[in-house]
Amino acid sequence: MFRTAELGRKVEKSEYRKREVVLREELLQAQQDLRGDARFPVIVVFAGVDGAGKGQTVNVLNAWMDPRWLVTRAYGEPSEEERQRPEYWRFWRDLPAKGRIGFFLSSWYSKPLLDKVYGRINLADFDERLDRIIAFENAQADDGAVIIKFWMHLSREAQRQRLKSLEKDPRTRWQIKESSWDHWRLYDQFVAASERIIMRTNTGKAPFTIVEGTDPCYRSLTVGVIIRDVIRKRLEAVRLADKVKAGLHVDNGFGEVVRADQPLYQPAVDLSADAATPVLTVLDALDMSKCLSKEAYAEELLKYQARLNMLHRKAVEKGVSTLLVFEGPDAAGKGGAIRRVTAALDARNYRVRPFAAPTDEEQAHHYLWRFWRHLSSAGRVTIYDRSWYGRVLVERVQGYASEQEWRRAYAEINDFEAQLTEQGIVLMKYWIHVTRDEQLARFKDREQTPHKRWKLTDEDWRNREKWDEYALAVNDMVQYTSTSATPWILVEGNDKRYGRIKVLKTLCKKLETVLGGEGPKPS
Amino acid sequence: MFRTAELGRKVEKSEYRKREVVLREELLQAQQDLRGDARFPVIVVFAGVDGAGKGQTVNVLNAWMDPRWLVTRAYGEPSEEERQRPEYWRFWRDLPAKGRIGFFLSSWYSKPLLDKVYGRINLADFDERLDRIIAFENAQADDGAVIIKFWMHLSREAQRQRLKSLEKDPRTRWQIKESSWDHWRLYDQFVAASERIIMRTNTGKAPFTIVEGTDPCYRSLTVGVIIRDVIRKRLEAVRLADKVKAGLHVDNGFGEVVRADQPLYQPAVDLSADAATPVLTVLDALDMSKCLSKEAYAEELLKYQARLNMLHRKAVEKGVSTLLVFEGPDAAGKGGAIRRVTAALDARNYRVRPFAAPTDEEQAHHYLWRFWRHLSSAGRVTIYDRSWYGRVLVERVQGYASEQEWRRAYAEINDFEAQLTEQGIVLMKYWIHVTRDEQLARFKDREQTPHKRWKLTDEDWRNREKWDEYALAVNDMVQYTSTSATPWILVEGNDKRYGRIKVLKTLCKKLETVLGGEGPKPS
């Protein structure tokens, strides 16, 4: 989930100075319009990793914006007065009025997170607390409030460096509390709990945006741009709704009638629209030059297929099911990788399911229905060649699913996968990647080789045209559905040999963790 | 919550026969239209008390409707095949396709309920299971499915009689399982768990209707009418949305533009619209002739005020806060009852807060904000003369809140009150009732008595005009917000003396339960 916020996104100082001037002006204007309209409050939540610059960002925003129509609240241990009332009393008390903006630091997310990380509550209790958060935020959003939530992230190493540098400087040393290093040592627990928070509370009404916190220029601009855009967007929606009420027939340019209470979605995280910096996605961070020699490949292939076969027999014996998902651009080599896996399996115990367009019967049901019905019984390996992720990939990019549909699919997919893993099913998700150039080379090869020509369709070319949109869709998919329990494995597939071995290797490793180290009983 | 389903609603046999013929025809037509449109499935869930006629009602519906476009599913212990897959696999598998109807018996609600009642899971785990239900139902509803949920109810005594009569008849004896009487003995636990289920899963997308299960004629007609109306309503909405898409400007008669995905709410439970039987509400079940003589009143007043004073001192000592809510028709005697309570309290430790129209500042916030901010610190008694229930009473009836707003207020209020009681606050909710005639007499008295005239406003007369709508609103309020933890106390207030003593008595009883029997330390 956080991999998308460890890409080293940054904005140069000179660039920052130029854009800051414009953005301040725009934020002030947005604030003024908000106050003039005065029909909804804006609630901005800053949560995330210690040292990721939450406080500093809020300070920057306070300097940029008009403090008279802004409240900033940070919460420590509750006072005597606060302890005598329900936990949320202080949050309710501080909610901004219509037309105003409230910045909330270490707010309602803080205590549940710490309680979970320090083991003071179990998972079910944690979820109860998150339910309360959802109910609280929903109540505000249903009443018209705009809720913007930022999760500021640092990688483990970046956090360490940040704490060290704060500690070294006498002027910032006070920022390091006793707990700061304790928290760093619990980094993995923080990440796991944070993932759950975001997964559950990232609702359409109160979406979370994960922001990479390493570079101060990048994070301030990102946060500022998002606040500006969300306020503008809502004000525009309110104005259109007024026209609708006044009897004018207004549509949003797509033939859809606009309503005042239409769900508000966060704009894309990237600054692409108005940044000089190129858009970075998780795919850009892959080292696509990775490769393997023929000899090394032959050796590794034998080794991992043998190991996989042993693990597979053990899994069958224990009744442990495995579910593999393969996604990736056309001609990335999904089929080849799948065959290298199945070669190591017992034919009676696996099934490969390619998913193309749904049948009539499937079309008459929820899009997840066809994936539910094909779940295998215990001990089997099921390989999905394309999967439910089509909803947030091809259906998003080609417009087969509406924005509302693919946005809510992340939560639906997470819930579906949670039910699989709770059942004990081993779930592995592979994104086999190729670069744009390599894809073109493979397309051309297919065109020219008679026995491969059938593989290349018009749709492949159509998809290729939308390469950048796919990259953004993959980035979002990884951001919202790659969790520590069911991570996406991104496979560098320009070299087919390297890719296939990576698939086998990671699969073996996962199965070993699940099944334990020893081999199966001799048969 | 279930008091509204213990009113003895029934439909006479002759009346039933007449209406059945028409309803069958209408249901078949609805089914045919649904199939013709084929753009959404209908999922009907039957849950509730053993012996409340769930199975019989489904049989009746199957006889009435066309079985070809209908599936009925009931679930027992999972099979070997089902156990090897996630719990919801079998539910997903059986979901009806678009254009079809599915009846679900002992479905996804069954196991969580039984596990909770038998103590196999704790409250937090129970809520996790309910979250899964909500996610499941939301996924279907978001995809366009219509979800109708019935909770069939019997009072404890009615259930006992029903089980006995089933047992006596050799033809029905098989219906009584070993567990049936066990369940009856756990009646209170069933009610508490059921309340929580309904409170949490009664969402706008998948609302629950509580149906009184005693009379077979009443329950079959009720269920049939609701299914008919919900299908008709949605088909109508889909048709209107088509017109909107086709570029026609359509409104719903209230100047609001209609959309295909507009939230679907359940129609009122009562058959009022097409029933010969009069509408029954919880208020009709009150014995308004109850009264108390002057002498008995004087004695009881002294007794309960003394007891309340003692309990009050003890509560202050222990830091236990009390929050009293008073609602009721104008001139019902709320003020008088409140004064009889405060007379027994230490003036430093209580506060009466009358709530009329909100201030400007309050208007600029969520409607619950002003109630949150007035929460007192520990050990205090706060008396709310009118309260947050205004949202579902006057605001609903006078149209100040939209249907969506007051509908979602039930859940918001339940969540708010849960936070109060979790904090250890004793919450008592009183509905002081008078009959319509008695109110008129009091209004006239006020008009004619100079020192009382100020009390009577035009608004009082306006509210009086909507008497029946208020009665329905009170009925719904009790249905959705009266729980075993925070029940509504309905006070028969035609005789002021009787009403005041009932308030004092129930308050003392509650405080005794909370504080324990012994008196405070001698001071």
mmCIF file of N, CA and C in Angstrom, chain B residues 307 311 504-514:
data_model
loop_
_atom_site.group_PDB
_atom_site.id
_atom_site.type_symbol
_atom_site.label_atom_id
_atom_site.label_comp_id
_atom_site.label_asym_id
_atom_site.label_seq_id
_atom_site.Cartn_x
_atom_site.Cartn_y
_atom_site.Cartn_z
ATOM 1 N N ARG B 307 -36.251 9.334 47.719
ATOM 2 C CA ARG B 307 -35.373 8.276 47.209
ATOM 3 C C ARG B 307 -34.453 8.823 46.111
ATOM 4 N N LEU B 311 -30.382 8.887 45.935
ATOM 5 C CA LEU B 311 -29.661 8.299 44.803
ATOM 6 C C LEU B 311 -28.817 9.362 44.093
ATOM 7 N N LEU B 504 -40.668 9.681 38.002
ATOM 8 C CA LEU B 504 -39.812 9.579 39.191
ATOM 9 C C LEU B 504 -39.470 8.119 39.512
ATOM 10 N N LYS B 505 -40.487 7.303 39.434
ATOM 11 C CA LYS B 505 -40.346 5.900 39.794
ATOM 12 C C LYS B 505 -39.358 5.183 38.867
ATOM 13 N N THR B 506 -39.530 5.367 37.567
ATOM 14 C CA THR B 506 -38.651 4.684 36.618
ATOM 15 C C THR B 506 -37.225 5.218 36.716
ATOM 16 N N LEU B 507 -37.107 6.510 37.011
ATOM 17 C CA LEU B 507 -35.771 7.080 37.162
ATOM 18 C C LEU B 507 -35.071 6.483 38.379
ATOM 19 N N CYS B 508 -35.798 6.401 39.504
ATOM 20 C CA CYS B 508 -35.209 5.808 40.709
ATOM 21 C C CYS B 508 -34.786 4.365 40.448
ATOM 22 N N LYS B 509 -35.670 3.635 39.782
ATOM 23 C CA LYS B 509 -35.387 2.227 39.537
ATOM 24 C C LYS B 509 -34.103 2.075 38.721
ATOM 25 N N LYS B 510 -33.976 2.896 37.693
ATOM 26 C CA LYS B 510 -32.794 2.837 36.840
ATOM 27 C C LYS B 510 -31.537 3.166 37.643
ATOM 28 N N LEU B 511 -31.602 4.236 38.431
ATOM 29 C CA LEU B 511 -30.430 4.642 39.206
ATOM 30 C C LEU B 511 -30.054 3.574 40.229
ATOM 31 N N GLU B 512 -31.063 2.944 40.807
ATOM 32 C CA GLU B 512 -30.767 1.864 41.764
ATOM 33 C C GLU B 512 -30.019 0.728 41.077
ATOM 34 N N THR B 513 -30.442 0.381 39.887
ATOM 35 C CA THR B 513 -29.764 -0.692 39.150
ATOM 36 C C THR B 513 -28.313 -0.306 38.885
ATOM 37 N N VAL B 514 -28.113 0.933 38.511
ATOM 38 C CA VAL B 514 -26.771 1.363 38.137
ATOM 39 C C VAL B 514 -25.879 1.535 39.364
#
